[in-house]
């Protein structure tokens, strides 16, 4: 039985490295698609972006005290105006219209149609005497020419501004001299003004604006934007991160069970066998013919056969203290492999020498008569309705069409397997209007009891648990239940609900058969399974 108090959430373990690897493998298309999209977008932007070139000229601020030099004192005086002077220089370069017009006039002949507004930037570092003038253009030669022109014109601009300031002071001194009388011109005051005038004249000629060219801009060899290689590398990294994030988000939102470990954790049941997904889905066939290449086995090393040999071997471990010869096989929803499990387990048991009876208890969507090429005119429904006897409705299964001659020859079992009369089936019969009432009747329990006496194993194929309650009506009459689930199809919520229903019913559940296992070929090689077969794990 399943422990109803078992908390599934508490069983959720922290994702390990193998879980991350599995997610990355399963969602590789998301990661690859993200990388491709981001890289292509970055490449498109790089190819469509107009190349821009940047050139920079450097200016240095020089501290000097021309007045002290002219007076001959030569005292060092800290330049408290340096920071403000550099700030005003930066503002003038970027916004002064007189300076911009001077640059335009200088470059008018070489670049008559260029617009330099917005193409020049100025940078400086706090505490540094360096000022960098950078110009950006689609023409590398123009970028260098503009940067140098701004640097040179700024030096001239600062020099002229300083000289004009000294000239204004000198003019004021001259105005004072012009106001003196001839007698006053002979005084000491007049002599002092004349010396001041001469000093200012010398200062005017010595003014250099305190800025000098440190290094001229050189013509850039390659554009600074777009940097295609850097953009592609960054796009690759961003694409990987984005793809991984999307992959884990999709994985988080995807409630499907994708591996046996999660299946065991969610159901609280052991995985009895893992059936590989090595072929297509069921194919519809005409009545009276067996489903094409789905049930039965082909080749002594068939992946499908090995899976059900494993399931057959697992059953013997449950038949120690309690009798185990009647098993209900069901699933949560349709197309999760319950009918395939019933048929192939029955064939596997019959090949090992056991007498097996398949009871088709799905009176809503029966498929067993098609898979086993049986007549469905009489069956369980007619026995329940007392229109025929159990012996007449039970049919011998022709195992020759399920197990090819090659399988028998390799095991020294030549001749007809059907002659051994190891496999029988009671099909569903015509569909009744009240399947739940028939399956829940006392007569149904008696039929199961009578069939158990005639065989070593009675395998009962029932409808899915979630849509209808038929399986829960039949399960108490059997010794145990086997649940089937299909990886990448069955969801955690579905399996938790099935687990809850079976737990409340109080039936003995042996375990779960995991179908749709997606393993690489080497996975089965390591287990001796072989490869290259065309079977699929069915939908019913």
Short mmCIF file of C-alpha atoms in Angstrom, two decimals:
data_model
loop_
_atom_site.label_atom_id
_atom_site.label_comp_id
_atom_site.label_asym_id
_atom_site.label_seq_id
_atom_site.Cartn_x
_atom_site.Cartn_y
_atom_site.Cartn_z
CA UNK A 1 0.00 0.00 0.00
CA UNK A 2 0.97 3.59 -0.47
CA UNK A 3 1.48 5.63 2.68
CA UNK A 4 -1.21 8.34 2.54
CA UNK A 5 0.64 10.49 5.08
CA UNK A 6 3.81 10.64 3.06
CA UNK A 7 4.49 14.26 2.17
CA UNK A 8 5.74 14.51 -1.37
CA UNK A 9 6.97 18.06 -0.93
CA UNK A 10 9.27 16.95 1.86
CA UNK A 11 10.80 14.45 -0.50
CA UNK A 12 11.87 17.10 -2.97
CA UNK A 13 15.63 17.16 -2.80
CA UNK A 14 17.88 19.95 -3.79
CA UNK A 15 18.71 19.85 -7.47
CA UNK A 16 22.13 18.36 -8.06
CA UNK A 17 24.58 18.57 -10.90
CA UNK A 18 22.91 15.73 -12.77
CA UNK A 19 19.58 17.58 -12.62
CA UNK A 20 21.14 20.71 -14.10
CA UNK A 21 22.80 18.63 -16.81
CA UNK A 22 19.51 16.90 -17.60
CA UNK A 23 17.66 20.20 -17.83
CA UNK A 24 20.37 21.66 -20.06
CA UNK A 25 20.20 18.56 -22.28
CA UNK A 26 16.42 18.45 -22.45
CA UNK A 27 16.11 22.20 -23.03
CA UNK A 28 19.17 22.54 -25.24
CA UNK A 29 16.98 23.93 -28.02
CA UNK A 30 15.99 26.86 -25.80
CA UNK A 31 19.61 27.68 -25.00
CA UNK A 32 20.73 27.29 -28.61
CA UNK A 33 17.82 29.37 -29.89
CA UNK A 34 18.54 32.14 -27.37
CA UNK A 35 22.23 32.22 -28.31
CA UNK A 36 21.44 32.29 -32.03
CA UNK A 37 18.85 35.07 -31.67
CA UNK A 38 21.02 37.27 -29.45
CA UNK A 39 24.16 36.74 -31.55
CA UNK A 40 22.31 37.43 -34.80
CA UNK A 41 20.76 40.56 -33.27
CA UNK A 42 24.19 41.77 -32.14
CA UNK A 43 25.65 41.00 -35.56
CA UNK A 44 22.82 42.84 -37.31
CA UNK A 45 23.30 45.88 -35.08
CA UNK A 46 27.06 45.83 -35.67
CA UNK A 47 26.68 45.54 -39.44
CA UNK A 48 24.06 48.27 -39.70
CA UNK A 49 25.77 50.72 -37.34
CA UNK A 50 27.78 53.45 -39.06
CA UNK A 51 31.45 53.17 -37.98
CA UNK A 52 32.57 56.06 -35.80
CA UNK A 53 36.16 57.09 -35.18
CA UNK A 54 37.43 58.90 -32.11
CA UNK A 55 40.61 60.97 -31.76
CA UNK A 56 41.87 62.81 -28.68
CA UNK A 57 44.25 65.71 -28.09
CA UNK A 58 45.74 66.41 -24.67
CA UNK A 59 46.24 69.77 -22.96
CA UNK A 60 48.18 70.41 -19.77
CA UNK A 61 47.53 73.21 -17.32
CA UNK A 62 50.69 75.00 -16.28
CA UNK A 63 50.98 76.89 -13.03
CA UNK A 64 53.06 80.07 -13.33
CA UNK A 65 53.47 83.42 -11.56
CA UNK A 66 54.48 85.84 -14.24
CA UNK A 67 54.10 88.81 -11.91
CA UNK A 68 56.65 87.35 -9.50
CA UNK A 69 58.98 86.56 -12.37
CA UNK A 70 58.74 90.10 -13.75
CA UNK A 71 59.20 91.68 -10.31
CA UNK A 72 62.17 89.42 -9.63
CA UNK A 73 60.92 88.01 -6.33
CA UNK A 74 60.49 84.46 -7.65
CA UNK A 75 58.37 83.33 -4.70
CA UNK A 76 56.29 80.14 -5.04
CA UNK A 77 52.62 80.89 -4.68
CA UNK A 78 50.03 78.07 -4.63
CA UNK A 79 47.63 78.40 -7.51
CA UNK A 80 44.26 78.50 -5.80
CA UNK A 81 42.54 79.19 -9.12
CA UNK A 82 43.65 75.98 -10.83
CA UNK A 83 40.49 73.91 -10.34
CA UNK A 84 38.22 76.81 -11.31
CA UNK A 85 40.39 77.59 -14.32
CA UNK A 86 40.22 73.98 -15.55
CA UNK A 87 36.44 73.90 -15.02
CA UNK A 88 36.01 77.11 -17.00
CA UNK A 89 38.22 75.67 -19.72
CA UNK A 90 36.02 72.57 -20.01
CA UNK A 91 32.90 74.75 -20.20
CA UNK A 92 34.43 77.00 -22.83
CA UNK A 93 35.46 74.13 -25.10
CA UNK A 94 32.02 72.54 -25.05
CA UNK A 95 29.82 75.66 -25.21
CA UNK A 96 31.68 78.81 -26.22
CA UNK A 97 30.38 79.97 -29.62
CA UNK A 98 33.43 82.14 -30.32
CA UNK A 99 35.73 79.13 -29.94
CA UNK A 100 33.43 76.95 -32.07
CA UNK A 101 33.37 79.60 -34.81
CA UNK A 102 37.15 79.82 -34.78
CA UNK A 103 37.39 76.04 -35.24
CA UNK A 104 34.86 76.14 -38.06
CA UNK A 105 36.83 78.84 -39.84
CA UNK A 106 40.06 76.87 -39.42
CA UNK A 107 38.54 73.72 -40.96
CA UNK A 108 36.26 75.42 -43.47
CA UNK A 109 38.53 74.70 -46.41
CA UNK A 110 39.24 71.08 -45.52
CA UNK A 111 35.77 70.09 -44.26
CA UNK A 112 33.28 72.72 -45.48
CA UNK A 113 30.08 70.75 -44.89
CA UNK A 114 30.85 69.28 -41.47
CA UNK A 115 28.88 70.07 -38.36
CA UNK A 116 30.98 69.78 -35.21
CA UNK A 117 28.18 70.40 -32.72
CA UNK A 118 27.82 67.46 -30.39
CA UNK A 119 30.88 65.69 -31.79
CA UNK A 120 33.36 67.09 -29.24
CA UNK A 121 33.66 66.08 -25.60
CA UNK A 122 36.07 67.14 -22.89
CA UNK A 123 37.33 65.01 -20.06
CA UNK A 124 39.44 65.71 -16.99
CA UNK A 125 40.37 63.87 -13.83
CA UNK A 126 39.92 65.41 -10.40
CA UNK A 127 43.25 66.57 -9.04
CA UNK A 128 44.92 66.28 -12.44
CA UNK A 129 46.32 69.05 -14.66
CA UNK A 130 45.38 67.20 -17.85
CA UNK A 131 42.46 68.03 -20.12
CA UNK A 132 41.50 65.67 -22.94
CA UNK A 133 39.59 66.90 -25.99
CA UNK A 134 37.95 64.09 -27.98
CA UNK A 135 36.21 64.37 -31.33
CA UNK A 136 34.01 61.74 -33.00
CA UNK A 137 33.39 61.46 -36.73
CA UNK A 138 32.65 58.95 -39.44
CA UNK A 139 35.94 60.09 -41.06
CA UNK A 140 39.07 59.22 -39.03
CA UNK A 141 41.03 62.14 -40.53
CA UNK A 142 38.27 64.57 -39.68
CA UNK A 143 38.11 63.29 -36.07
CA UNK A 144 41.82 63.96 -35.59
CA UNK A 145 41.62 67.36 -37.34
CA UNK A 146 38.70 68.52 -35.18
CA UNK A 147 40.34 67.44 -31.92
CA UNK A 148 43.59 69.23 -32.82
CA UNK A 149 41.74 72.32 -34.05
CA UNK A 150 39.82 72.62 -30.80
CA UNK A 151 43.00 72.17 -28.75
CA UNK A 152 44.98 74.75 -30.73
CA UNK A 153 42.16 77.27 -30.90
CA UNK A 154 41.53 76.90 -27.19
CA UNK A 155 45.18 77.72 -26.44
CA UNK A 156 44.87 80.83 -28.60
CA UNK A 157 41.50 81.62 -27.02
CA UNK A 158 42.93 81.43 -23.49
CA UNK A 159 46.05 83.37 -24.42
CA UNK A 160 44.04 86.19 -26.00
CA UNK A 161 41.67 86.30 -23.06
CA UNK A 162 44.55 86.64 -20.57
CA UNK A 163 46.32 89.26 -22.70
CA UNK A 164 43.11 91.25 -22.99
CA UNK A 165 42.78 91.23 -19.22
CA UNK A 166 46.36 92.56 -18.78
CA UNK A 167 45.86 95.08 -21.57
CA UNK A 168 42.78 96.41 -19.82
CA UNK A 169 44.82 96.89 -16.64
CA UNK A 170 47.57 98.64 -18.60
CA UNK A 171 45.01 100.91 -20.21
CA UNK A 172 43.75 101.89 -16.77
CA UNK A 173 47.33 102.80 -15.72
CA UNK A 174 47.75 104.91 -18.83
CA UNK A 175 44.50 106.71 -18.08
CA UNK A 176 45.88 107.63 -14.68
CA UNK A 177 49.09 109.00 -16.24
CA UNK A 178 47.13 111.07 -18.70
CA UNK A 179 45.36 112.85 -15.87
CA UNK A 180 48.58 114.06 -14.20
CA UNK A 181 49.79 117.65 -14.57
CA UNK A 182 53.29 118.37 -15.86
CA UNK A 183 54.42 119.01 -12.28
CA UNK A 184 52.89 115.69 -11.14
CA UNK A 185 54.66 113.82 -13.93
CA UNK A 186 57.89 114.62 -12.12
CA UNK A 187 56.68 113.10 -8.87
CA UNK A 188 57.35 109.64 -7.49
CA UNK A 189 53.72 108.65 -8.04
CA UNK A 190 54.10 109.24 -11.77
CA UNK A 191 57.30 107.22 -11.79
CA UNK A 192 55.49 104.33 -10.09
CA UNK A 193 52.72 104.45 -12.70
CA UNK A 194 55.24 104.40 -15.51
CA UNK A 195 56.96 101.35 -13.99
CA UNK A 196 53.58 99.66 -13.61
CA UNK A 197 52.80 100.37 -17.24
CA UNK A 198 56.06 98.79 -18.35
CA UNK A 199 55.50 95.77 -16.13
CA UNK A 200 52.04 95.23 -17.56
CA UNK A 201 53.40 95.55 -21.10
CA UNK A 202 55.89 92.79 -20.40
CA UNK A 203 53.19 90.66 -18.71
CA UNK A 204 50.91 91.11 -21.71
CA UNK A 205 53.52 89.71 -24.06
CA UNK A 206 54.26 86.79 -21.73
CA UNK A 207 50.65 85.59 -21.36
CA UNK A 208 50.24 82.02 -22.75
CA UNK A 209 46.79 81.17 -21.35
CA UNK A 210 48.31 78.62 -18.93
CA UNK A 211 47.41 75.74 -21.28
CA UNK A 212 49.84 74.02 -23.62
CA UNK A 213 49.52 71.15 -26.11
CA UNK A 214 50.60 67.95 -24.41
CA UNK A 215 49.94 65.59 -27.29
CA UNK A 216 48.26 66.05 -30.64
CA UNK A 217 45.48 63.78 -31.86
CA UNK A 218 46.53 61.06 -34.29
CA UNK A 219 44.37 59.58 -37.01
CA UNK A 220 42.66 56.45 -35.58
CA UNK A 221 43.28 53.18 -37.42
CA UNK A 222 39.98 51.45 -36.53
CA UNK A 223 36.58 52.67 -35.38
CA UNK A 224 35.72 52.63 -31.70
CA UNK A 225 32.19 51.62 -32.56
CA UNK A 226 30.84 49.20 -33.53
CA UNK A 227 33.23 46.68 -31.97
CA UNK A 228 31.87 43.64 -33.73
CA UNK A 229 34.10 41.05 -32.10
CA UNK A 230 33.43 42.35 -28.60
CA UNK A 231 29.71 42.61 -29.32
CA UNK A 232 29.56 39.01 -30.54
CA UNK A 233 31.43 37.72 -27.50
CA UNK A 234 29.12 39.65 -25.18
CA UNK A 235 26.10 38.46 -27.17
CA UNK A 236 27.28 34.87 -26.80
CA UNK A 237 27.58 35.25 -23.03
CA UNK A 238 24.24 37.05 -22.76
CA UNK A 239 22.59 34.44 -24.99
CA UNK A 240 23.91 31.60 -22.84
CA UNK A 241 22.77 33.25 -19.61
CA UNK A 242 19.40 34.17 -21.08
CA UNK A 243 18.95 30.72 -22.61
CA UNK A 244 19.86 28.97 -19.36
CA UNK A 245 17.45 31.20 -17.46
CA UNK A 246 14.65 30.49 -19.91
CA UNK A 247 15.43 26.77 -19.84
CA UNK A 248 15.15 26.61 -16.06
CA UNK A 249 12.03 28.78 -16.10
CA UNK A 250 10.35 26.49 -18.63
CA UNK A 251 11.48 23.48 -16.63
CA UNK A 252 9.98 25.00 -13.47
CA UNK A 253 6.68 25.68 -15.22
CA UNK A 254 6.66 22.25 -16.90
CA UNK A 255 4.93 19.84 -14.52
CA UNK A 256 5.66 16.71 -16.54
CA UNK A 257 7.73 13.97 -14.92
CA UNK A 258 10.87 13.38 -16.95
CA UNK A 259 12.97 10.81 -15.08
CA UNK A 260 12.59 7.71 -12.95
CA UNK A 261 13.93 9.40 -9.82
CA UNK A 262 11.22 12.04 -9.91
CA UNK A 263 8.61 9.39 -10.72
CA UNK A 264 9.55 7.42 -7.61
CA UNK A 265 9.59 10.55 -5.47
CA UNK A 266 6.15 11.72 -6.62
CA UNK A 267 4.35 8.37 -6.49
CA UNK A 268 6.18 6.96 -3.46
CA UNK A 269 6.55 3.74 -5.47
CA UNK A 270 9.57 1.92 -6.87
CA UNK A 271 10.08 1.84 -10.63
CA UNK A 272 9.67 -1.83 -11.54
CA UNK A 273 10.84 -1.44 -15.15
CA UNK A 274 11.87 1.27 -17.55
CA UNK A 275 10.43 0.85 -21.03
CA UNK A 276 12.41 2.71 -23.70
CA UNK A 277 10.89 5.01 -26.29
CA UNK A 278 12.42 3.46 -29.40
CA UNK A 279 9.64 3.80 -31.92
CA UNK A 280 6.44 5.52 -32.92
CA UNK A 281 2.96 5.61 -31.43
CA UNK A 282 0.21 3.05 -31.82
CA UNK A 283 -1.21 2.72 -35.27
CA UNK A 284 -4.91 2.17 -35.80
CA UNK A 285 -5.61 -1.20 -37.37
CA UNK A 286 -8.69 -2.87 -38.74
CA UNK A 287 -10.69 -5.12 -36.54
CA UNK A 288 -9.32 -8.64 -36.32
CA UNK A 289 -5.72 -7.60 -36.98
CA UNK A 290 -2.94 -7.07 -34.48
CA UNK A 291 -1.51 -3.62 -33.90
CA UNK A 292 1.43 -3.17 -36.26
CA UNK A 293 4.82 -3.53 -34.58
CA UNK A 294 3.82 -2.44 -31.08
CA UNK A 295 3.01 -5.43 -28.92
CA UNK A 296 5.13 -8.55 -28.86
CA UNK A 297 8.89 -8.74 -29.31
CA UNK A 298 11.26 -8.91 -32.22
CA UNK A 299 14.80 -10.20 -31.77
CA UNK A 300 16.32 -11.92 -28.78
CA UNK A 301 17.99 -8.70 -27.65
CA UNK A 302 14.98 -6.43 -28.10
CA UNK A 303 14.99 -3.40 -25.83
CA UNK A 304 11.30 -3.92 -25.23
CA UNK A 305 11.72 -7.58 -24.37
CA UNK A 306 14.52 -6.84 -21.91
CA UNK A 307 12.37 -4.23 -20.19
CA UNK A 308 9.57 -6.70 -19.59
CA UNK A 309 11.98 -9.43 -18.57
CA UNK A 310 13.05 -6.98 -15.88
CA UNK A 311 9.42 -6.44 -14.90
CA UNK A 312 8.81 -10.19 -14.86
CA UNK A 313 11.83 -10.70 -12.63
CA UNK A 314 10.69 -7.94 -10.28
CA UNK A 315 7.39 -9.72 -9.59
CA UNK A 316 9.08 -12.71 -7.96
CA UNK A 317 10.35 -10.49 -5.14
CA UNK A 318 6.76 -9.58 -4.22
CA UNK A 319 5.60 -13.22 -4.19
CA UNK A 320 7.40 -14.28 -1.01
CA UNK A 321 5.08 -13.80 1.95
CA UNK A 322 1.89 -13.05 0.03
CA UNK A 323 0.29 -14.73 -2.96
CA UNK A 324 0.67 -12.77 -6.15
CA UNK A 325 -1.13 -14.23 -9.13
CA UNK A 326 -3.72 -11.57 -9.96
CA UNK A 327 -2.55 -8.08 -10.88
CA UNK A 328 -4.54 -5.05 -11.95
CA UNK A 329 -2.64 -2.87 -14.43
CA UNK A 330 -3.85 0.68 -14.75
CA UNK A 331 -2.70 4.26 -15.33
CA UNK A 332 -3.71 7.77 -14.42
CA UNK A 333 -4.89 8.85 -17.86
CA UNK A 334 -5.23 7.23 -21.30
CA UNK A 335 -2.21 6.74 -23.55
CA UNK A 336 0.19 5.96 -20.72
CA UNK A 337 0.99 2.37 -21.69
CA UNK A 338 -1.24 0.23 -19.48
CA UNK A 339 -2.48 -2.05 -22.28
CA UNK A 340 1.00 -2.43 -23.75
CA UNK A 341 2.33 -3.31 -20.31
CA UNK A 342 -0.43 -5.89 -19.87
CA UNK A 343 0.19 -7.61 -23.22
CA UNK A 344 3.98 -7.60 -23.16
CA UNK A 345 4.21 -8.66 -19.52
CA UNK A 346 1.80 -11.49 -20.29
CA UNK A 347 3.89 -12.60 -23.27
CA UNK A 348 7.08 -12.41 -21.20
CA UNK A 349 5.53 -14.50 -18.41
CA UNK A 350 4.18 -17.02 -20.93
CA UNK A 351 7.61 -17.38 -22.57
CA UNK A 352 9.06 -18.26 -19.17
CA UNK A 353 6.61 -21.19 -18.88
CA UNK A 354 3.86 -19.59 -16.77
CA UNK A 355 0.21 -20.02 -17.63
CA UNK A 356 -1.19 -16.51 -18.07
CA UNK A 357 -4.69 -15.13 -18.57
CA UNK A 358 -5.36 -11.57 -19.68
CA UNK A 359 -8.67 -10.12 -18.52
CA UNK A 360 -9.79 -7.11 -20.52
CA UNK A 361 -11.75 -5.19 -17.89
CA UNK A 362 -11.83 -1.96 -19.87
CA UNK A 363 -15.46 -1.89 -20.97
CA UNK A 364 -15.20 1.65 -22.30
CA UNK A 365 -12.31 1.63 -24.74
CA UNK A 366 -11.10 -1.95 -25.11
CA UNK A 367 -8.06 -2.57 -27.31
CA UNK A 368 -6.89 -6.02 -26.28
CA UNK A 369 -8.83 -7.89 -28.96
CA UNK A 370 -7.16 -5.76 -31.62
CA UNK A 371 -3.67 -6.21 -30.22
CA UNK A 372 -4.10 -9.98 -29.91
CA UNK A 373 -6.22 -10.53 -33.06
CA UNK A 374 -9.15 -11.97 -31.10
CA UNK A 375 -12.88 -12.21 -31.74
CA UNK A 376 -14.74 -9.74 -29.53
CA UNK A 377 -18.28 -11.02 -30.10
CA UNK A 378 -18.18 -12.68 -26.69
CA UNK A 379 -16.22 -11.62 -23.65
CA UNK A 380 -16.43 -10.18 -20.17
CA UNK A 381 -19.59 -8.21 -20.81
CA UNK A 382 -21.47 -11.26 -22.12
CA UNK A 383 -20.24 -13.39 -19.19
CA UNK A 384 -21.40 -10.71 -16.74
CA UNK A 385 -24.76 -10.62 -18.56
CA UNK A 386 -24.99 -14.45 -18.30
CA UNK A 387 -25.16 -14.81 -22.09
CA UNK A 388 -22.17 -17.14 -22.24
CA UNK A 389 -19.87 -19.08 -19.96
CA UNK A 390 -16.40 -18.10 -18.83
CA UNK A 391 -14.84 -21.09 -20.57
CA UNK A 392 -16.43 -20.32 -23.93
CA UNK A 393 -15.51 -16.62 -23.82
CA UNK A 394 -11.86 -17.16 -22.92
CA UNK A 395 -9.68 -17.49 -26.04
CA UNK A 396 -6.24 -18.91 -26.69
CA UNK A 397 -3.76 -16.27 -27.87
CA UNK A 398 -1.70 -17.15 -30.94
CA UNK A 399 1.74 -16.37 -29.59
CA UNK A 400 3.44 -17.21 -32.88
CA UNK A 401 2.51 -13.78 -34.21
CA UNK A 402 3.84 -12.11 -31.07
CA UNK A 403 7.22 -13.85 -30.90
CA UNK A 404 9.01 -14.41 -34.25
CA UNK A 405 10.66 -17.72 -35.12
CA UNK A 406 14.12 -16.24 -34.58
CA UNK A 407 13.34 -15.83 -30.89
CA UNK A 408 12.26 -19.46 -30.56
CA UNK A 409 15.20 -20.85 -32.54
CA UNK A 410 17.79 -19.00 -30.44
CA UNK A 411 16.19 -20.45 -27.31
CA UNK A 412 15.80 -23.97 -28.78
CA UNK A 413 12.05 -23.57 -28.69
CA UNK A 414 11.27 -24.54 -32.25
CA UNK A 415 7.75 -25.22 -33.37
CA UNK A 416 4.56 -23.42 -32.46
CA UNK A 417 4.46 -21.53 -29.17
CA UNK A 418 0.67 -21.59 -29.35
CA UNK A 419 0.71 -25.35 -28.88
CA UNK A 420 2.08 -24.78 -25.39
CA UNK A 421 -1.20 -23.01 -24.54
CA UNK A 422 0.41 -20.64 -22.05
CA UNK A 423 -1.46 -17.45 -22.91
CA UNK A 424 -5.22 -16.87 -22.84
CA UNK A 425 -7.37 -13.77 -22.97
CA UNK A 426 -10.90 -12.93 -21.93
CA UNK A 427 -11.70 -9.91 -24.14
CA UNK A 428 -14.14 -7.20 -23.22
CA UNK A 429 -16.98 -8.32 -25.43
CA UNK A 430 -19.59 -5.86 -26.73
CA UNK A 431 -19.57 -2.55 -24.88
CA UNK A 432 -22.35 -2.39 -22.24
CA UNK A 433 -24.27 0.80 -21.36
CA UNK A 434 -23.46 0.41 -17.63
CA UNK A 435 -19.79 -0.61 -17.29
CA UNK A 436 -19.34 0.69 -13.74
CA UNK A 437 -22.31 -1.29 -12.40
CA UNK A 438 -21.11 -4.50 -14.08
CA UNK A 439 -17.53 -4.15 -12.88
CA UNK A 440 -18.64 -3.38 -9.33
CA UNK A 441 -20.98 -6.36 -9.14
CA UNK A 442 -20.41 -9.47 -7.06
CA UNK A 443 -20.30 -11.51 -10.25
CA UNK A 444 -17.24 -9.60 -11.39
CA UNK A 445 -15.48 -10.63 -8.21
CA UNK A 446 -16.50 -14.23 -8.83
CA UNK A 447 -15.12 -14.14 -12.39
CA UNK A 448 -11.75 -12.92 -11.11
CA UNK A 449 -11.80 -15.61 -8.42
CA UNK A 450 -12.53 -18.34 -10.99
CA UNK A 451 -9.87 -17.14 -13.44
CA UNK A 452 -7.21 -17.04 -10.72
CA UNK A 453 -7.71 -20.78 -10.23
CA UNK A 454 -6.96 -21.53 -13.88
CA UNK A 455 -3.59 -19.78 -14.24
CA UNK A 456 -0.34 -18.79 -12.62
CA UNK A 457 -0.88 -15.10 -13.40
CA UNK A 458 -4.07 -13.18 -14.09
CA UNK A 459 -3.35 -9.77 -15.60
CA UNK A 460 -6.33 -7.41 -15.54
CA UNK A 461 -6.29 -4.47 -17.94
CA UNK A 462 -8.52 -1.72 -16.53
CA UNK A 463 -9.50 1.83 -17.53
CA UNK A 464 -7.42 4.78 -16.29
CA UNK A 465 -7.98 5.77 -12.67
CA UNK A 466 -8.63 9.49 -13.05
CA UNK A 467 -11.42 9.60 -15.68
CA UNK A 468 -13.48 6.74 -14.18
CA UNK A 469 -13.55 4.68 -10.99
CA UNK A 470 -13.67 1.24 -12.68
CA UNK A 471 -10.12 0.33 -11.62
CA UNK A 472 -10.86 1.12 -7.97
CA UNK A 473 -13.88 -1.22 -8.13
CA UNK A 474 -11.82 -4.11 -9.49
CA UNK A 475 -8.58 -3.62 -7.52
CA UNK A 476 -9.86 -5.05 -4.19
CA UNK A 477 -10.51 -8.41 -5.93
CA UNK A 478 -6.90 -8.67 -7.11
CA UNK A 479 -3.70 -9.33 -5.19
CA UNK A 480 -1.92 -6.16 -6.30
CA UNK A 481 -1.87 -3.20 -8.66
CA UNK A 482 0.79 -2.05 -11.09
CA UNK A 483 0.66 1.57 -12.17
CA UNK A 484 1.99 2.71 -15.53
CA UNK A 485 3.17 6.23 -16.35
CA UNK A 486 4.71 7.81 -19.41
CA UNK A 487 7.67 10.11 -18.91
CA UNK A 488 7.38 13.51 -20.61
CA UNK A 489 3.61 13.02 -20.55
CA UNK A 490 2.40 12.21 -17.03
CA UNK A 491 2.36 15.24 -14.75
CA UNK A 492 3.21 15.50 -11.08
CA UNK A 493 -0.31 16.65 -10.21
CA UNK A 494 -1.82 13.69 -12.06
CA UNK A 495 0.43 11.16 -10.35
CA UNK A 496 -0.16 12.72 -6.93
CA UNK A 497 -3.92 12.41 -7.48
CA UNK A 498 -3.58 8.78 -8.60
CA UNK A 499 -1.43 8.09 -5.55
CA UNK A 500 -4.10 9.62 -3.32
CA UNK A 501 -6.94 7.61 -4.92
CA UNK A 502 -5.09 4.29 -4.66
CA UNK A 503 -4.11 5.06 -1.08
CA UNK A 504 -7.71 5.75 -0.06
CA UNK A 505 -8.82 2.55 -1.81
CA UNK A 506 -6.45 0.58 0.43
CA UNK A 507 -5.08 -1.59 -2.38
CA UNK A 508 -1.60 -3.05 -2.60
CA UNK A 509 0.42 -1.21 -5.23
CA UNK A 510 3.63 -2.96 -6.26
CA UNK A 511 5.21 -0.15 -8.17
CA UNK A 512 5.19 1.81 -11.38
CA UNK A 513 6.31 0.98 -14.91
CA UNK A 514 8.01 3.98 -16.50
CA UNK A 515 7.39 4.25 -20.22
CA UNK A 516 8.87 6.58 -22.78
CA UNK A 517 12.40 6.45 -21.37
CA UNK A 518 14.68 8.58 -23.52
CA UNK A 519 18.18 7.20 -23.18
CA UNK A 520 21.05 7.26 -25.55
CA UNK A 521 22.12 4.07 -27.22
CA UNK A 522 25.15 3.67 -24.94
CA UNK A 523 22.83 3.59 -21.91
CA UNK A 524 21.39 0.27 -23.05
CA UNK A 525 24.72 -1.06 -24.22
CA UNK A 526 26.03 -0.80 -20.67
CA UNK A 527 23.07 -2.91 -19.59
CA UNK A 528 23.44 -5.40 -22.42
CA UNK A 529 20.22 -4.40 -24.13
CA UNK A 530 21.55 -4.07 -27.66
CA UNK A 531 20.10 -1.59 -30.13
CA UNK A 532 18.41 -0.91 -33.42
CA UNK A 533 14.83 -2.09 -32.90
CA UNK A 534 11.61 -0.60 -34.17
CA UNK A 535 9.28 -0.98 -31.21
CA UNK A 536 7.43 1.85 -29.57
CA UNK A 537 5.91 2.16 -26.17
CA UNK A 538 2.21 2.32 -26.74
CA UNK A 539 -0.42 4.86 -26.01
CA UNK A 540 -2.99 2.71 -24.20
#
